[in-house]
C-alpha cells in the first residue's frame, strides 16, 4: 500500500476519534472555547491537510490507484458529514445544511455508479465543486471555535469578535451550501445522457 492510500486510511481513522472526544469529559477552556472543541477542530484540520496531501502525493509520484480513487472521496464525505453532525449535536448548525450536503453526495455517488456501469465517463470538477470544498473546510473549522449558533450574528445579540466570527462562519456555511447545490447540479447536468433510459 502506497503512502497516499495510507494517508487516506489515516483520515478515516481520525473520524471516530473526533466522535469519541466529546465523550471523554475533558474539562477546561482556552479563550472561552472548550478544550474538547479545540481538540476536535485540530483533528479536523489535520484530516483536511491529509486530504490535500494524499492527492498531491498520488499524482506527483504517479501512484494513483483504483483503491485510492474509491476511498479518497469516501473519506472526504465521512469526514465532512461527521463534523457537521457533531456541530448539529452541539446546536451550532441547523440540520438542513448537512441534509443538503448528504443529498448532494448521494445523488453524485449514484451518478458515479451509473457512469462506471456505462463506460466510466468522468465529469471534471467545476468551479462550484472547488468552491464547495474550500468553503466547507473553512466553515467547519470556524464553526468549532464559534461559540454561537449559525446566524446568531443577525439577531443583534453579538458584538465585537464573537459577532465577526459568527458572521464569517455563517457566510462561509451559506456559500458552501450554495456551492454544494450548484456543484451537484453541474455534475448531474454534465452526465445527463447517462440517466436516459
mmCIF file of N, CA, C and O in Angstrom, residues 3-4 56-64:
data_model
loop_
_atom_site.group_PDB
_atom_site.id
_atom_site.type_symbol
_atom_site.label_atom_id
_atom_site.label_comp_id
_atom_site.label_asym_id
_atom_site.label_seq_id
_atom_site.Cartn_x
_atom_site.Cartn_y
_atom_site.Cartn_z
ATOM 1 N N UNK A 3 1.954 5.458 0.129
ATOM 2 C CA UNK A 3 1.807 6.484 1.165
ATOM 3 C C UNK A 3 0.492 7.244 1.044
ATOM 4 O O UNK A 3 -0.157 7.545 2.054
ATOM 5 N N UNK A 4 0.077 7.550 -0.182
ATOM 6 C CA UNK A 4 -1.165 8.305 -0.385
ATOM 7 C C UNK A 4 -2.359 7.541 0.195
ATOM 8 O O UNK A 4 -3.207 8.122 0.885
ATOM 9 N N UNK A 56 -1.962 14.996 -3.729
ATOM 10 C CA UNK A 56 -0.719 15.541 -4.295
ATOM 11 C C UNK A 56 0.341 14.446 -4.415
ATOM 12 O O UNK A 56 1.003 14.309 -5.448
ATOM 13 N N UNK A 57 0.492 13.649 -3.355
ATOM 14 C CA UNK A 57 1.491 12.575 -3.366
ATOM 15 C C UNK A 57 1.167 11.548 -4.446
ATOM 16 O O UNK A 57 2.053 11.120 -5.195
ATOM 17 N N UNK A 58 -0.102 11.163 -4.539
ATOM 18 C CA UNK A 58 -0.501 10.150 -5.537
ATOM 19 C C UNK A 58 -0.195 10.630 -6.956
ATOM 20 O O UNK A 58 0.321 9.869 -7.780
ATOM 21 N N UNK A 59 -0.510 11.902 -7.241
ATOM 22 C CA UNK A 59 -0.270 12.425 -8.599
ATOM 23 C C UNK A 59 1.210 12.650 -8.861
ATOM 24 O O UNK A 59 1.713 12.299 -9.928
ATOM 25 N N UNK A 60 1.928 13.227 -7.904
ATOM 26 C CA UNK A 60 3.340 13.562 -8.129
ATOM 27 C C UNK A 60 4.216 12.318 -8.246
ATOM 28 O O UNK A 60 5.230 12.330 -8.941
ATOM 29 N N UNK A 61 3.827 11.250 -7.570
ATOM 30 C CA UNK A 61 4.607 10.001 -7.623
ATOM 31 C C UNK A 61 4.013 9.000 -8.607
ATOM 32 O O UNK A 61 4.463 7.856 -8.662
ATOM 33 N N UNK A 62 3.005 9.426 -9.324
ATOM 34 C CA UNK A 62 2.328 8.543 -10.275
ATOM 35 C C UNK A 62 1.852 7.261 -9.586
ATOM 36 O O UNK A 62 2.062 6.154 -10.082
ATOM 37 N N UNK A 63 1.219 7.448 -8.417
ATOM 38 C CA UNK A 63 0.753 6.316 -7.619
ATOM 39 C C UNK A 63 -0.768 6.325 -7.458
ATOM 40 O O UNK A 63 -1.300 5.893 -6.441
ATOM 41 N N UNK A 64 -1.462 6.835 -8.464
ATOM 42 C CA UNK A 64 -2.926 6.845 -8.422
ATOM 43 C C UNK A 64 -3.423 5.413 -8.597
ATOM 44 O O UNK A 64 -3.052 4.728 -9.548
#
